[in-house]
């Protein structure tokens, strides 16, 4: 695996060393890699000629500075895992490589309602920050396909919108959420949980599964109340739990029998904010 830290160097490497017809897959990450990230590398490896992974803890997407400061960094084991997975290029830029003119780029992405609900509502400015970093990374890497995890479903919707807004000719492949044995979605933030916390955190999965299994038997409000109860019993502080239309993210109060539904959740345990989601139907 080639490790490149400078945008110009990566750009030259991709333009010169790589035959143009080769298909490039790109996996943007913030590091502290786990099997969820590696599954994206594997998907890209199986479908593309060349796989580029980036590790960049993007300061502009953290609305809470202490969350940024506490974000886990495990670069040596990240490199080992990427080598093992057969990743071709790791791009490891500094903040100034991504924001050469300073972090306030002055660019505003018209994300519409997506920015006002769920993660957008609870983390003001978060998706603008995500778009700034990923837009710049896309311009440097110019991938054919972007590999993203279902784990960050709203982020996937935001990045689809970014690609539309900028008329980029890039496909998006969304890959299933990889989970621990107890159902907890793998996340870099899980490193901050105690062993007991990791066990309790599986309640998120159980709440989602309950909604999925009982969706046709109970009304959404009842399902949501059951899920909230389960999370509260396990010591969570809840930002949101909602059954939503998978295309619009509008809450589903009465199911019309056809619309695709996804349950979205964000909640704190041991001061750590966890998010998850599940396709319900
Ligand atoms: P992050 O490093 O958390 O910004 O995530 C980088 C990419 O990995 C995003 O596309 C995430 O959706 C994806 N990802 C994170 N956790 C998982 C998981 N448990 N399963 C699948 N993909 C994931």
Tab-separated table of N, CA and C and ligand atoms in Angstrom, residues 27-37 39-40 61 71 147-153 155 159 175-179 184-189, ligand 1:
chain	number	residue	atom	x	y	z
A	27	UNK	N	-12.895	5.216	-0.373
A	27	UNK	CA	-13.501	5.000	0.943
A	27	UNK	C	-13.015	6.104	1.887
A	28	UNK	N	-13.780	7.177	2.053
A	28	UNK	CA	-13.362	8.218	2.999
A	28	UNK	C	-13.684	7.805	4.436
A	29	UNK	N	-12.723	7.971	5.342
A	29	UNK	CA	-12.954	7.612	6.755
A	29	UNK	C	-12.295	8.646	7.671
A	30	UNK	N	-12.620	8.498	8.957
A	30	UNK	CA	-11.930	9.314	9.965
A	30	UNK	C	-11.007	8.431	10.814
A	31	UNK	N	-10.719	7.237	10.332
A	31	UNK	CA	-9.765	6.389	11.045
A	31	UNK	C	-10.374	5.641	12.221
A	32	UNK	N	-9.479	5.135	13.113
A	32	UNK	CA	-9.886	4.198	14.173
A	32	UNK	C	-10.691	3.081	13.506
A	33	UNK	N	-10.049	2.484	12.514
A	33	UNK	CA	-10.756	1.564	11.618
A	33	UNK	C	-11.183	0.271	12.309
A	34	UNK	N	-12.311	-0.234	11.846
A	34	UNK	CA	-12.840	-1.513	12.327
A	34	UNK	C	-13.394	-2.265	11.122
A	35	UNK	N	-14.004	-3.412	11.383
A	35	UNK	CA	-14.455	-4.263	10.279
A	35	UNK	C	-15.513	-3.571	9.392
A	36	UNK	N	-16.245	-2.613	9.971
A	36	UNK	CA	-17.215	-1.855	9.158
A	36	UNK	C	-16.504	-1.107	8.039
A	37	UNK	N	-15.421	-0.410	8.380
A	37	UNK	CA	-14.636	0.297	7.362
A	37	UNK	C	-14.027	-0.709	6.374
A	39	UNK	N	-15.041	-3.537	5.494
A	39	UNK	CA	-16.027	-4.110	4.550
A	39	UNK	C	-16.192	-3.194	3.325
A	40	UNK	N	-16.014	-1.894	3.519
A	40	UNK	CA	-16.105	-0.958	2.380
A	40	UNK	C	-14.886	-1.136	1.466
A	61	UNK	N	-16.534	19.116	10.876
A	61	UNK	CA	-17.806	18.404	11.049
A	61	UNK	C	-18.142	18.124	12.511
A	71	UNK	N	-11.733	12.280	19.738
A	71	UNK	CA	-11.921	11.293	18.671
A	71	UNK	C	-10.721	10.343	18.625
A	147	UNK	N	-17.645	4.552	-1.741
A	147	UNK	CA	-18.168	3.466	-0.899
A	147	UNK	C	-18.512	4.025	0.473
A	148	UNK	N	-19.800	3.903	0.836
A	148	UNK	CA	-20.273	4.462	2.100
A	148	UNK	C	-21.025	3.397	2.894
A	149	UNK	N	-21.084	3.594	4.201
A	149	UNK	CA	-21.787	2.634	5.059
A	149	UNK	C	-23.217	3.063	5.319
A	150	UNK	N	-24.088	2.071	5.368
A	150	UNK	CA	-25.497	2.308	5.743
A	150	UNK	C	-25.579	2.865	7.170
A	151	UNK	N	-24.565	2.555	7.961
A	151	UNK	CA	-24.511	3.016	9.356
A	151	UNK	C	-24.788	4.516	9.471
A	152	UNK	N	-24.274	5.297	8.507
A	152	UNK	CA	-24.503	6.749	8.512
A	152	UNK	C	-25.472	7.081	7.371
A	153	UNK	N	-26.703	6.657	7.563
A	153	UNK	CA	-27.677	6.728	6.459
A	153	UNK	C	-27.929	8.160	5.999
A	155	UNK	N	-25.985	10.688	6.313
A	155	UNK	CA	-24.761	11.169	5.651
A	155	UNK	C	-24.712	10.671	4.205
A	159	UNK	N	-24.451	13.056	1.016
A	159	UNK	CA	-23.388	12.952	0.001
A	159	UNK	C	-23.972	12.676	-1.388
A	175	UNK	N	-23.038	0.173	1.692
A	175	UNK	CA	-22.748	-1.186	2.175
A	175	UNK	C	-23.408	-1.405	3.548
A	176	UNK	N	-23.838	-2.643	3.806
A	176	UNK	CA	-24.577	-2.917	5.046
A	176	UNK	C	-23.770	-2.595	6.308
A	177	UNK	N	-24.490	-2.286	7.367
A	177	UNK	CA	-23.856	-2.001	8.665
A	177	UNK	C	-23.271	-3.295	9.239
A	178	UNK	N	-22.006	-3.225	9.600
A	178	UNK	CA	-21.360	-4.385	10.245
A	178	UNK	C	-21.529	-4.221	11.756
A	179	UNK	N	-21.931	-5.315	12.394
A	179	UNK	CA	-22.264	-5.254	13.819
A	179	UNK	C	-21.404	-6.203	14.652
A	184	UNK	N	-24.532	-4.542	18.451
A	184	UNK	CA	-24.054	-3.148	18.460
A	184	UNK	C	-23.345	-2.826	17.142
A	185	UNK	N	-23.766	-1.736	16.495
A	185	UNK	CA	-23.127	-1.348	15.235
A	185	UNK	C	-21.678	-0.970	15.515
A	186	UNK	N	-20.755	-1.495	14.735
A	186	UNK	CA	-19.349	-1.125	14.931
A	186	UNK	C	-19.191	0.368	14.688
A	187	UNK	N	-18.407	1.002	15.530
A	187	UNK	CA	-18.179	2.443	15.407
A	187	UNK	C	-16.868	2.776	16.098
A	188	UNK	N	-16.147	3.737	15.551
A	188	UNK	CA	-14.903	4.158	16.193
A	188	UNK	C	-15.189	4.648	17.610
A	189	UNK	N	-16.372	5.216	17.797
A	189	UNK	CA	-16.733	5.759	19.118
A	189	UNK	C	-16.930	4.667	20.170
B	1	LIG	P1	-16.246	7.204	9.790
B	1	LIG	O1	-14.818	6.844	9.862
B	1	LIG	O2	-17.015	6.871	11.031
B	1	LIG	O3	-16.471	8.598	9.295
B	1	LIG	O4	-16.901	6.252	8.684
B	1	LIG	C1	-16.343	6.136	7.401
B	1	LIG	C2	-17.257	5.274	6.569
B	1	LIG	O5	-17.405	3.987	7.164
B	1	LIG	C3	-18.689	5.851	6.435
B	1	LIG	O6	-19.159	5.650	5.114
B	1	LIG	C4	-19.452	5.038	7.429
B	1	LIG	O7	-20.840	4.945	7.150
B	1	LIG	C5	-18.776	3.682	7.298
B	1	LIG	N1	-19.006	2.877	8.500
B	1	LIG	C6	-18.793	3.248	9.786
B	1	LIG	N2	-19.187	2.253	10.621
B	1	LIG	C7	-19.670	1.255	9.838
B	1	LIG	C8	-20.228	-0.035	10.112
B	1	LIG	N3	-20.374	-0.490	11.356
B	1	LIG	N4	-20.623	-0.802	9.069
B	1	LIG	C9	-20.470	-0.346	7.788
B	1	LIG	N5	-19.952	0.854	7.475
B	1	LIG	C10	-19.554	1.650	8.480
